[in-house]
Amino acid sequence: MRGVVMHAPGDVRVEERADARIIEPTDAVIRLTAACICGSDLWPYRGIEKLAGPTPMGHEYVGVVEQVGDQVRNVQVGDFVVGSFVASDNTCEICQAGYQSRCVHNVMMGSEGTQAELARVPLADGTLVPTPGSPPADLVPSLLAASDVLGTGWFAAVAAEAGPGRTIAVVGDGAVGLSAVLAARQLGAERVIVFSRHPERQALAREFGATDVVEERGDAGAARVRELTRGYGAHGVVEAVGTEESMWQAIRSARPGGYVGYVGVTHGVQLDGLDLFFTGVHLHGGPAPVRRFLPELIQLIWDRKIDPGKVFDLTLPLEDAAEGYRAMDERRATKVLLTP
Amino acid sequence: MRGVVMHAPGDVRVEERADARIIEPTDAVIRLTAACICGSDLWPYRGIEKLAGPTPMGHEYVGVVEQVGDQVRNVQVGDFVVGSFVASDNTCEICQAGYQSRCVHNVMMGSEGTQAELARVPLADGTLVPTPGSPPADLVPSLLAASDVLGTGWFAAVAAEAGPGRTIAVVGDGAVGLSAVLAARQLGAERVIVFSRHPERQALAREFGATDVVEERGDAGAARVRELTRGYGAHGVVEAVGTEESMWQAIRSARPGGYVGYVGVTHGVQLDGLDLFFTGVHLHGGPAPVRRFLPELIQLIWDRKIDPGKVFDLTLPLEDAAEGYRAMDERRATKVLLTP
């Protein structure tokens, strides 16, 4: 099968890989309808994360079940399915509490490399959620978004306790941040403040429900949020970048006792304990348990109540993946969809 | 009036200070029935926190109202009152959300120095809670505990989401940690694991409701908690020490998606963002909003349902405060009560 392999920073190739196949009786193999490039794929692309060697890429996926192992019961060959970037059994105590991304048997889908024609999905019964039917083509980008960026933004908005009467600020105007804007508004937030300096992303944020745009960053950005909230700060803040500046921007934008949901994979961040102590915020984040939200998100998409697929502003054939990485690296694209 | 003044690390004196008096019309002056020495008073005593000069000490207090300002309505001269270590208006949006320790008008009672015969209490209406009557002498230590250590332990147990069916671990066997054990059990926790190597504190922890004692520390301690919880980790953990080792011991004792309530004033702690990210815990703490819990705690004490005053294992006249500091510094006493 054809698949994306990163050989070194900046060196992404589409080449022949061994076909995905059933290894465990709980596996499924899916034929991808669409895959995409994640913001987190840019960390090794930019040399900030080390590569051990040539690495198959991709962890987001939607597609059609092509083969199932002997013990798979919940999905059938032919089903159109969405899964999270972490395979999970969905039965252990951690999964049942809603933290499937930390399932005791979790498998990171990045190790399978879903920027490819086929992918093995471990723990298929726990991981995959079939859609109500075969989706029309125009729903595919949104279903793919649910696989990671929407689910991640949704988790962050839940962690930020978005809800009626609340003011939620969102740090990060990438696909996850924009998805968090959509999520906060869907969850009932009265006011959604997005930090962004990028006109097109500001426009999409407003379309997704942002009520205010703040262009300042860091402490100046946090001060602006306090101004907009009668000095108190936001009830909840989503952090979707992952730098030390963005973490403190998020924490300082929240009021004492407020909630910070952080989902940007943190790089080089050291949080001073005493500073954090005196902010008095709730801090919760990590790899999003996307699986928790998938049934609800799929239904919202199926019913055309949300259109998170708009975060994809460039669609390319799988063969042109290298151009997709370049476009995201150069911020010419927010999020690139790949069609195998 | 007589009051405790710290002149330098290790140099605590009881001397004449200007009488506490009404300054703002919202003030009250109370005559202290009892005050005490806090674990946090040991930071400057040990030279870890700098002193700007001779500093009046103390922020915990119970006593009788001696004088009120013109605008005070909720407390009368003669009332027996308990207040928190932070004076708060109890009306601003932050107070109303339960974060009185971060009231927009907050005043740290440490600046008044309650290890004294009299103390000024700013924002008396918001800060002071009268008891149902004049308490019998044997309830005074418990009411004093409510003013800080019990309220702080209670907040930490709430932040750790202690409740029915939950396993809660407590890092720290000082007065706050022991109070958190009591709180976790009162809040319904099924199992309370306390980290302690000190036989007398272990005994009091068991009396307060601890079901398990772990003597290991650091990663070994966290591993022991996982062993005790079928590999998952505790549902919630209280951190009541404030060092980097104790913070990670707490975080690593919690299961993914679990809750860490931290109330040890952190000193020299740097939290690595990426490590924290992958733990997936909820982290919440800071100066405890003790005022939120005071009415409930006073009632539990009044009804003799809890006896948190047992954390005081040494009672001294105010004049002997220096000996009280020595006893706590040398860990000969867990918590020292001072009678003016």
XYZ file of C-alpha atoms in Angstrom:
680
model
C 0.000 0.000 0.000
C 1.014 3.634 -0.413
C 1.758 5.586 2.769
C 3.521 8.656 4.114
C 6.925 8.171 5.712
C 8.987 10.914 7.340
C 12.679 10.307 6.815
C 14.063 13.414 8.482
C 12.926 16.908 9.399
C 11.424 18.425 6.273
C 11.734 15.136 4.357
C 8.322 13.554 3.873
C 7.819 10.905 1.184
C 4.928 8.811 -0.062
C 6.174 5.295 -0.682
C 5.256 1.607 -0.630
C 4.665 0.212 2.851
C 3.663 -3.340 3.807
C -0.120 -3.684 3.649
C -1.872 -3.243 6.955
C -3.166 -6.614 8.164
C -4.871 -8.288 11.084
C -2.359 -9.196 13.805
C -4.534 -9.613 16.899
C -8.038 -11.146 16.769
C -9.349 -7.833 18.147
C -7.967 -5.859 15.161
C -9.758 -4.429 12.164
C -8.238 -3.195 8.930
C -9.841 -0.150 7.361
C -9.485 1.361 3.904
C -9.070 5.071 4.461
C -11.547 7.440 2.872
C -9.593 10.390 4.199
C -6.645 11.110 6.460
C -4.949 14.324 7.415
C -1.880 16.082 8.726
C -1.892 17.098 12.371
C -0.310 20.135 13.980
C 1.632 17.674 16.120
C 3.157 16.134 12.940
C 4.962 19.454 12.521
C 7.040 18.943 15.689
C 9.232 16.230 14.094
C 8.920 17.938 10.688
C 10.544 20.999 12.252
C 13.145 18.929 14.064
C 11.799 19.822 17.513
C 10.914 16.194 18.200
C 13.546 13.604 17.304
C 12.831 10.855 14.792
C 14.299 7.417 15.528
C 14.443 6.660 11.803
C 12.034 6.630 8.845
C 8.621 6.845 10.471
C 5.142 6.134 9.041
C 2.970 9.163 9.766
C -0.637 9.916 10.631
C -3.082 9.109 13.406
C -6.398 10.558 12.185
C -8.679 8.497 10.013
C -12.101 7.696 8.670
C -12.802 4.835 6.343
C -14.523 1.588 5.526
C -13.898 -1.636 7.416
C -12.159 -4.045 5.080
C -11.365 -6.922 7.415
C -12.005 -7.828 11.048
C -10.320 -10.217 13.475
C -12.149 -13.221 14.927
C -13.063 -11.504 18.167
C -14.457 -8.287 16.700
C -18.200 -7.943 17.350
C -19.205 -4.266 17.162
C -18.113 -3.408 13.623
C -18.642 -5.274 10.375
C -16.892 -5.328 7.044
C -18.379 -2.477 5.008
C -19.118 -0.197 7.955
C -18.014 3.401 7.642
C -16.155 4.136 10.865
C -14.516 6.929 12.798
C -11.907 6.309 15.482
C -9.697 8.305 17.764
C -5.949 8.764 17.565
C -5.658 6.360 20.505
C -7.024 2.821 20.262
C -8.738 1.807 23.500
C -10.651 -1.177 24.856
C -13.430 1.107 26.149
C -14.076 -1.351 28.989
C -11.346 -0.771 31.604
C -12.020 1.445 34.593
C -10.110 4.353 33.040
C -12.111 4.113 29.778
C -15.367 3.831 31.673
C -14.494 7.045 33.523
C -14.113 8.726 30.117
C -10.332 8.687 29.752
C -10.006 6.314 26.798
C -6.824 8.052 25.639
C -5.247 6.573 28.780
C -6.868 3.135 28.497
C -4.785 0.522 30.270
C -4.418 -1.214 26.876
C -4.078 1.951 24.788
C -2.254 1.871 21.437
C -1.217 5.142 19.842
C -2.515 5.101 16.264
C 0.553 7.119 15.252
C 2.440 3.848 15.485
C 0.208 2.464 12.711
C 0.566 5.488 10.424
C -2.858 6.346 9.032
C -1.628 8.641 6.239
C -1.937 5.596 4.015
C -4.391 3.572 1.948
C -5.003 1.033 4.704
C -4.597 1.007 8.456
C -4.727 -1.594 11.183
C -6.932 -0.498 14.074
C -6.195 -2.405 17.306
C -9.018 -2.987 19.819
C -11.540 -2.341 17.037
C -14.610 -2.924 19.198
C -13.574 -0.294 21.696
C -12.039 2.128 19.239
C -14.251 2.388 16.174
C -17.644 4.055 16.023
C -19.725 3.305 12.904
C -21.644 6.173 11.352
C -25.430 5.755 10.872
C -24.815 4.893 7.210
C -22.424 5.557 4.375
C -21.830 9.309 4.588
C -22.320 11.715 1.684
C -18.956 13.046 0.497
C -19.497 16.487 1.953
C -19.681 15.064 5.494
C -16.361 13.227 5.252
C -14.163 16.211 6.291
C -16.271 16.816 9.379
C -16.217 13.146 10.369
C -12.446 13.161 9.901
C -12.213 16.267 12.099
C -14.064 14.353 14.820
C -11.228 11.809 14.819
C -8.836 14.273 16.436
C -9.062 18.060 16.182
C -12.777 18.393 16.917
C -12.641 15.754 19.634
C -9.597 17.448 21.121
C -11.119 20.917 20.980
C -14.314 19.508 22.465
C -12.434 17.901 25.346
C -10.589 21.160 25.997
C -13.872 23.097 26.050
C -15.336 20.530 28.464
C -12.198 20.791 30.630
C -12.623 24.578 30.539
C -16.174 23.972 31.821
C -17.817 25.731 28.888
C -21.521 26.065 29.514
C -24.444 28.478 29.706
C -23.593 31.896 31.114
C -19.869 31.265 30.818
C -17.187 33.291 29.088
C -14.582 31.056 27.476
C -11.279 32.248 25.996
C -9.365 30.169 23.455
C -5.580 30.429 23.046
C -4.594 29.092 19.623
C -6.276 29.642 16.265
C -5.173 26.389 14.656
C -7.601 23.599 13.868
C -7.861 22.526 17.517
C -8.381 26.057 18.809
C -11.008 26.742 16.161
C -12.723 23.447 17.023
C -12.686 24.488 20.684
C -14.470 27.704 19.720
C -17.159 25.644 18.004
C -17.343 23.288 20.982
C -17.572 26.065 23.585
C -20.435 27.624 21.722
C -22.224 24.279 21.229
C -21.837 23.601 24.941
C -23.725 26.828 25.591
C -21.021 29.405 26.357
C -22.421 32.908 26.249
C -19.239 34.511 25.107
C -16.242 33.025 23.315
C -13.064 35.085 23.048
C -10.494 33.843 20.538
C -6.880 34.979 20.425
C -5.918 35.381 16.760
C -3.991 37.704 14.481
C -4.847 35.852 11.277
C -7.798 37.365 9.353
C -8.994 34.104 7.780
C -8.820 32.229 11.061
C -10.592 35.088 12.822
C -13.349 34.822 10.213
C -13.732 31.067 10.707
C -13.669 31.521 14.474
C -16.553 33.970 14.182
C -18.400 31.543 11.935
C -17.881 28.876 14.617
C -19.339 31.203 17.253
C -16.548 33.438 18.583
C -17.980 36.688 19.923
C -14.691 38.542 20.483
C -11.249 38.491 18.889
C -8.128 39.536 20.810
C -4.914 40.174 18.884
C -2.645 40.800 21.893
C -0.584 37.904 23.206
C 1.013 36.859 26.487
C 0.331 38.995 29.540
C -1.101 41.776 27.347
C -3.573 39.267 25.906
C -4.566 38.056 29.350
C -5.001 41.663 30.489
C -7.302 42.267 27.520
C -9.462 39.282 28.552
C -9.738 40.705 32.060
C -10.801 44.059 30.585
C -13.503 42.266 28.595
C -14.763 40.511 31.737
C -15.036 43.381 34.224
C -11.644 42.610 35.673
C -12.425 39.026 36.637
C -10.967 36.974 33.789
C -12.702 34.266 31.777
C -14.584 31.486 33.535
C -12.696 28.991 31.421
C -9.806 29.016 28.970
C -8.687 26.557 26.307
C -4.954 26.258 25.650
C -4.298 24.769 22.197
C -0.720 25.736 21.388
C 1.696 24.165 23.875
C 4.386 26.772 24.545
C 5.278 28.315 27.892
C 3.968 31.696 26.740
C 0.661 30.234 25.600
C 0.235 28.224 28.829
C 0.671 31.317 30.987
C -1.471 33.359 28.609
C -4.212 30.799 29.181
C -3.717 30.522 32.944
C -3.587 34.304 33.387
C -6.707 34.790 31.249
C -8.730 32.688 33.692
C -10.268 34.089 36.850
C -9.291 32.662 40.259
C -11.145 29.373 40.584
C -11.530 29.270 36.802
C -10.797 26.329 34.515
C -7.971 25.860 32.032
C -8.252 22.988 29.547
C -4.894 22.466 27.862
C -4.466 20.236 24.850
C -1.507 21.723 23.006
C 1.250 19.120 23.342
C 3.560 21.034 25.633
C 7.140 21.558 24.504
C 9.789 23.021 26.787
C 7.233 24.241 29.293
C 8.188 24.572 32.960
C 5.396 25.755 35.218
C 6.536 27.554 38.347
C 4.652 25.908 41.186
C 4.267 29.012 43.332
C 2.981 31.140 40.444
C 0.512 28.409 39.571
C -0.526 28.034 43.234
C -1.531 31.683 43.496
C -3.554 31.674 40.269
C -6.015 29.275 41.918
C -7.118 27.817 38.579
C -8.214 24.301 37.766
C -5.766 22.833 35.267
C -6.722 19.787 33.240
C -5.526 18.472 29.937
C -3.433 15.931 28.145
C -4.097 13.696 25.165
C -7.816 14.126 24.601
C -10.095 11.129 25.249
C -11.737 11.692 21.878
C -13.519 8.330 22.017
C -15.689 9.647 24.888
C -17.238 12.247 22.611
C -17.358 10.401 19.251
C -20.959 9.104 19.342
C -22.282 12.590 20.189
C -20.019 14.357 17.687
C -20.872 11.954 14.864
C -24.572 12.526 15.494
C -24.172 16.334 15.508
C -22.309 16.100 12.202
C -24.771 13.609 10.727
C -27.636 15.946 11.621
C -25.670 18.852 10.070
C -25.787 20.812 13.304
C -22.050 21.460 13.195
C -19.637 21.725 10.301
C -16.169 21.259 11.816
C -14.784 20.097 8.458
C -14.343 23.763 7.582
C -11.009 23.666 9.393
C -9.672 21.836 6.330
C -8.607 24.564 3.931
C -6.514 22.406 1.643
C -7.312 18.988 0.185
C -4.615 17.021 -1.609
C -4.194 13.507 -2.940
C -2.173 11.306 -0.570
C 0.635 11.311 -3.154
C 1.096 15.059 -2.588
C 1.468 14.757 1.185
C 4.869 16.494 1.102
C 3.219 19.631 -0.255
C 0.611 19.359 2.487
C 3.323 19.331 5.181
C 4.992 22.342 3.562
C 1.712 24.266 3.414
C 1.024 23.668 7.087
C 4.604 24.367 8.120
C 4.501 27.696 6.269
C 1.052 28.419 7.703
C -0.413 28.609 4.196
C -2.936 26.011 5.360
C -4.586 25.513 8.736
C -5.297 21.838 8.201
C -4.675 19.565 5.219
C -6.935 16.674 4.222
C -5.373 13.808 2.287
C -7.365 11.507 0.002
C -5.771 8.113 -0.620
C -1.291 44.477 73.571
C 1.061 41.504 73.611
C 1.848 39.871 70.302
C 4.334 37.616 68.520
C 6.947 39.284 66.316
C 9.524 37.452 64.230
C 12.756 39.418 64.066
C 14.871 37.002 62.057
C 14.956 33.302 61.221
C 14.748 31.436 64.517
C 14.170 34.676 66.460
C 10.572 34.885 67.649
C 9.647 37.261 70.495
C 6.480 38.152 72.348
C 6.406 41.888 72.867
C 4.205 44.972 73.137
C 2.491 45.927 69.890
C 0.074 48.805 69.264
C -3.470 47.731 70.145
C -5.530 46.516 67.200
C -8.190 49.135 66.392
C -10.928 49.931 63.893
C -9.496 51.623 60.807
C -12.213 51.081 58.197
C -15.937 51.189 59.044
C -16.157 47.580 57.814
C -13.599 46.371 60.391
C -14.126 44.500 63.624
C -11.663 44.038 66.464
C -11.696 40.680 68.195
C -10.136 39.549 71.464
C -8.495 36.231 70.701
C -9.551 33.178 72.636
C -6.938 31.123 70.852
C -4.416 31.464 68.053
C -1.860 29.069 66.652
C 1.328 28.531 64.724
C 0.997 27.459 61.097
C 3.274 25.183 59.119
C 3.711 28.115 56.741
C 5.114 30.218 59.624
C 8.076 27.838 59.559
C 9.172 28.978 56.095
C 10.434 32.377 57.353
C 11.452 30.796 60.677
C 13.762 28.513 58.720
C 15.025 31.331 56.522
C 13.467 29.872 53.366
C 11.193 32.885 52.992
C 12.780 36.307 53.469
C 11.581 38.695 56.185
C 11.505 42.393 55.316
C 12.069 43.272 58.981
C 10.423 42.510 62.337
C 7.087 40.970 61.378
C 3.943 40.383 63.468
C 2.961 36.737 63.050
C -0.207 34.661 62.867
C -3.259 34.390 60.626
C -5.492 31.840 62.387
C -7.922 32.990 65.051
C -11.070 32.497 67.052
C -12.323 34.981 69.564
C -14.930 37.374 70.810
C -15.925 40.533 68.975
C -14.817 43.529 71.048
C -15.616 46.396 68.718
C -17.225 46.855 65.290
C -17.042 49.582 62.663
C -20.090 51.664 61.707
C -20.905 49.604 58.640
C -20.703 46.157 60.219
C -24.100 44.428 60.288
C -23.604 40.656 60.536
C -21.613 40.396 63.754
C -22.171 42.048 67.118
C -19.968 42.871 70.068
C -19.864 39.738 72.223
C -20.251 37.235 69.388
C -17.847 34.318 69.342
C -16.488 34.210 65.813
C -14.323 32.153 63.484
C -12.724 33.610 60.375
C -10.410 32.480 57.628
C -6.789 33.463 57.085
C -7.973 35.693 54.241
C -10.484 38.477 54.882
C -13.036 38.658 52.055
C -16.160 40.670 51.208
C -18.072 37.465 50.384
C -20.135 39.397 47.817
C -17.930 39.781 44.716
C -18.293 37.369 41.813
C -15.172 35.436 42.878
C -16.454 35.030 46.454
C -19.876 34.016 45.221
C -18.258 31.296 43.126
C -16.637 29.991 46.322
C -13.135 31.448 45.966
C -13.154 33.887 48.896
C -9.400 33.489 49.342
C -9.114 35.345 46.028
C -11.816 37.937 46.748
C -11.242 41.084 44.703
C -10.894 42.955 48.037
C -9.003 40.238 49.900
C -6.745 41.109 52.849
C -4.264 38.510 54.104
C -4.783 38.195 57.853
C -1.060 37.515 58.204
C -0.607 41.250 57.735
C -2.616 41.796 60.941
C -0.716 39.204 62.998
C -3.239 37.194 64.998
C -0.743 35.615 67.401
C -1.744 38.418 69.782
C -4.312 39.464 72.340
C -6.355 41.475 69.851
C -6.705 41.510 66.091
C -8.310 43.766 63.529
C -10.466 41.818 61.070
C -11.130 43.749 57.847
C -14.379 43.145 55.939
C -15.896 41.705 59.108
C -19.322 41.029 57.585
C -17.874 38.875 54.855
C -15.107 37.290 56.872
C -16.435 36.338 60.294
C -18.861 33.535 61.019
C -20.446 33.583 64.514
C -20.813 30.251 66.296
C -24.321 29.249 67.505
C -23.370 30.410 71.010
C -20.410 30.785 73.317
C -18.518 27.522 72.852
C -17.495 25.224 75.691
C -13.726 25.282 76.159
C -13.212 21.836 74.695
C -14.579 22.946 71.320
C -12.205 25.896 70.994
C -9.300 23.926 69.447
C -11.584 22.449 66.791
C -13.089 25.849 65.956
C -9.578 27.252 65.694
C -8.622 24.384 63.374
C -11.541 25.373 61.128
C -9.911 28.782 60.667
C -7.133 27.319 58.538
C -5.886 23.738 58.683
C -9.263 22.019 58.661
C -10.648 24.416 56.050
C -7.533 23.915 53.949
C -7.606 20.135 54.256
C -11.317 20.199 53.455
C -10.766 22.285 50.337
C -8.000 19.918 49.226
C -10.266 16.912 49.717
C -13.021 18.651 47.733
C -10.487 19.500 44.991
C -9.442 15.828 45.024
C -13.137 15.023 44.473
C -13.410 12.887 47.596
C -16.769 11.166 47.679
C -18.567 7.837 47.953
C -16.778 4.941 46.292
C -13.591 6.920 45.891
C -10.060 6.105 46.998
C -8.216 9.215 48.162
C -4.502 9.386 48.931
C -3.045 12.120 51.138
C 0.563 13.300 50.816
C 1.621 15.028 54.029
C 0.947 14.026 57.622
C 1.051 17.517 59.119
C -2.037 19.233 60.469
C -3.376 19.996 56.978
C -2.780 16.470 55.678
C -4.415 14.948 58.751
C -7.362 17.342 58.347
C -7.633 16.257 54.713
C -7.879 12.638 55.882
C -10.759 13.623 58.155
C -12.371 15.631 55.349
C -12.048 12.876 52.748
C -13.708 10.416 55.070
C -16.475 12.874 56.021
C -17.079 13.511 52.332
C -17.720 9.794 51.909
C -14.470 8.389 50.554
C -14.424 4.619 50.804
C -10.702 4.359 51.253
C -8.198 6.931 52.494
C -4.494 6.209 52.061
C -2.139 8.404 54.075
C 1.586 8.702 53.466
C 3.308 8.810 56.845
C 6.374 7.482 58.636
C 5.528 8.988 62.013
C 3.775 6.559 64.412
C 1.772 9.192 66.310
C 0.598 10.868 63.128
C -0.278 7.501 61.631
C -2.393 6.821 64.728
C -4.234 10.137 64.469
C -4.713 9.603 60.725
C -6.365 6.254 61.479
C -8.522 7.909 64.138
C -9.562 10.478 61.500
C -10.514 7.692 59.089
C -7.410 6.603 57.168
C -7.753 2.998 56.018
C -4.190 2.498 54.765
C -0.769 3.881 55.666
C 2.075 4.001 53.146
C 5.594 4.672 54.390
C 7.314 4.815 50.990
C 7.860 8.228 49.401
C 8.298 9.672 45.924
C 7.879 7.322 42.982
C 8.033 4.291 45.308
C 5.133 5.761 47.278
C 3.122 6.377 44.135
C 3.842 2.821 42.969
C 2.537 1.515 46.295
C -0.715 3.441 45.809
C -1.113 1.892 42.374
C -0.553 -1.547 43.893
C -3.281 -0.810 46.432
C -5.689 0.227 43.648
C -5.356 -2.651 41.184
C -2.831 -0.722 39.123
C -5.065 2.272 38.454
C -3.958 4.833 41.046
C -6.138 6.774 43.456
C -9.234 8.582 42.200
C -8.034 11.687 44.000
C -4.936 12.822 45.860
C -4.318 15.615 48.353
C -0.916 17.299 48.303
C -0.203 19.064 51.602
C 3.558 19.535 51.670
C 4.691 21.796 48.837
C 7.959 20.353 47.575
C 8.704 19.143 44.062
C 9.003 15.553 45.303
C 5.666 15.721 47.114
C 3.917 17.294 44.109
C 5.043 14.512 41.784
C 4.321 11.906 44.446
C 0.769 13.248 44.520
C 0.397 13.537 40.745
C 1.837 10.061 40.134
C -0.405 8.532 42.816
C -3.501 9.650 40.886
C -4.985 7.658 38.040
C -5.291 9.218 34.556
C -8.255 11.555 34.712
C -7.924 11.661 38.498
C -7.902 14.734 40.710
C -5.032 16.317 42.620
C -5.882 18.968 45.218
C -2.698 20.775 46.253
C -2.558 23.108 49.207
C 1.044 22.893 50.381
C 2.502 26.330 49.635
C 4.867 25.340 46.872
C 8.530 26.220 47.281
C 11.036 25.764 44.485
C 8.683 23.585 42.453
C 8.984 23.486 38.667
C 6.444 21.267 36.932
C 7.545 19.903 33.581
C 4.677 20.628 31.230
C 5.069 17.535 29.088
C 5.255 15.177 32.064
C 2.166 16.826 33.514
C 0.371 16.648 30.136
C 0.766 12.891 29.933
C -0.450 12.262 33.475
C -3.894 13.509 32.425
C -4.788 14.571 35.965
C -6.947 17.460 37.110
C -4.789 19.822 39.145
C -6.400 22.368 41.422
C -5.178 24.157 44.488
C -3.863 27.360 45.929
C -4.722 29.298 49.071
C -7.834 27.538 50.322
C -11.140 29.437 50.246
C -11.774 28.429 53.847
C -14.669 30.876 54.185
C -16.696 28.743 51.734
C -16.698 25.842 54.170
C -16.861 27.630 57.553
C -20.627 27.487 58.210
C -20.684 23.739 57.496
C -17.495 23.039 59.450
C -18.629 25.049 62.482
C -21.883 23.106 62.541
C -20.106 19.734 62.312
C -17.875 20.768 65.208
C -20.760 22.219 67.233
C -22.655 18.946 66.791
C -19.490 17.036 67.839
C -19.486 15.059 64.609
C -15.829 15.853 63.978
C -12.980 16.620 66.340
C -10.298 18.283 64.206
C -8.824 20.011 67.277
C -6.913 16.801 67.917
C -4.258 18.071 65.522
C -3.137 20.389 68.344
C -0.699 18.344 70.388
C 0.842 21.208 72.321
C -0.883 24.142 74.039
C 1.164 27.035 75.373
C 0.506 30.504 76.726
C 1.071 33.206 74.102
C 4.100 34.356 76.104
C 5.802 31.024 75.306
C 5.313 31.309 71.540
C 9.073 30.966 70.904
C 8.997 27.495 72.438
C 5.999 26.665 70.239
C 7.947 27.612 67.109
C 10.894 25.500 68.268
C 8.664 22.509 68.948
C 7.110 22.664 65.492
C 10.436 23.305 63.774
C 11.938 20.267 65.479
C 8.792 18.242 64.715
C 8.228 17.644 68.429
C 4.733 19.073 67.849
C 2.400 18.788 64.888
C 0.479 21.953 65.660
C 0.756 24.397 68.550
C -2.173 26.266 70.082
C -1.451 29.584 71.803
C -3.691 31.056 74.518
C -3.405 34.815 74.961
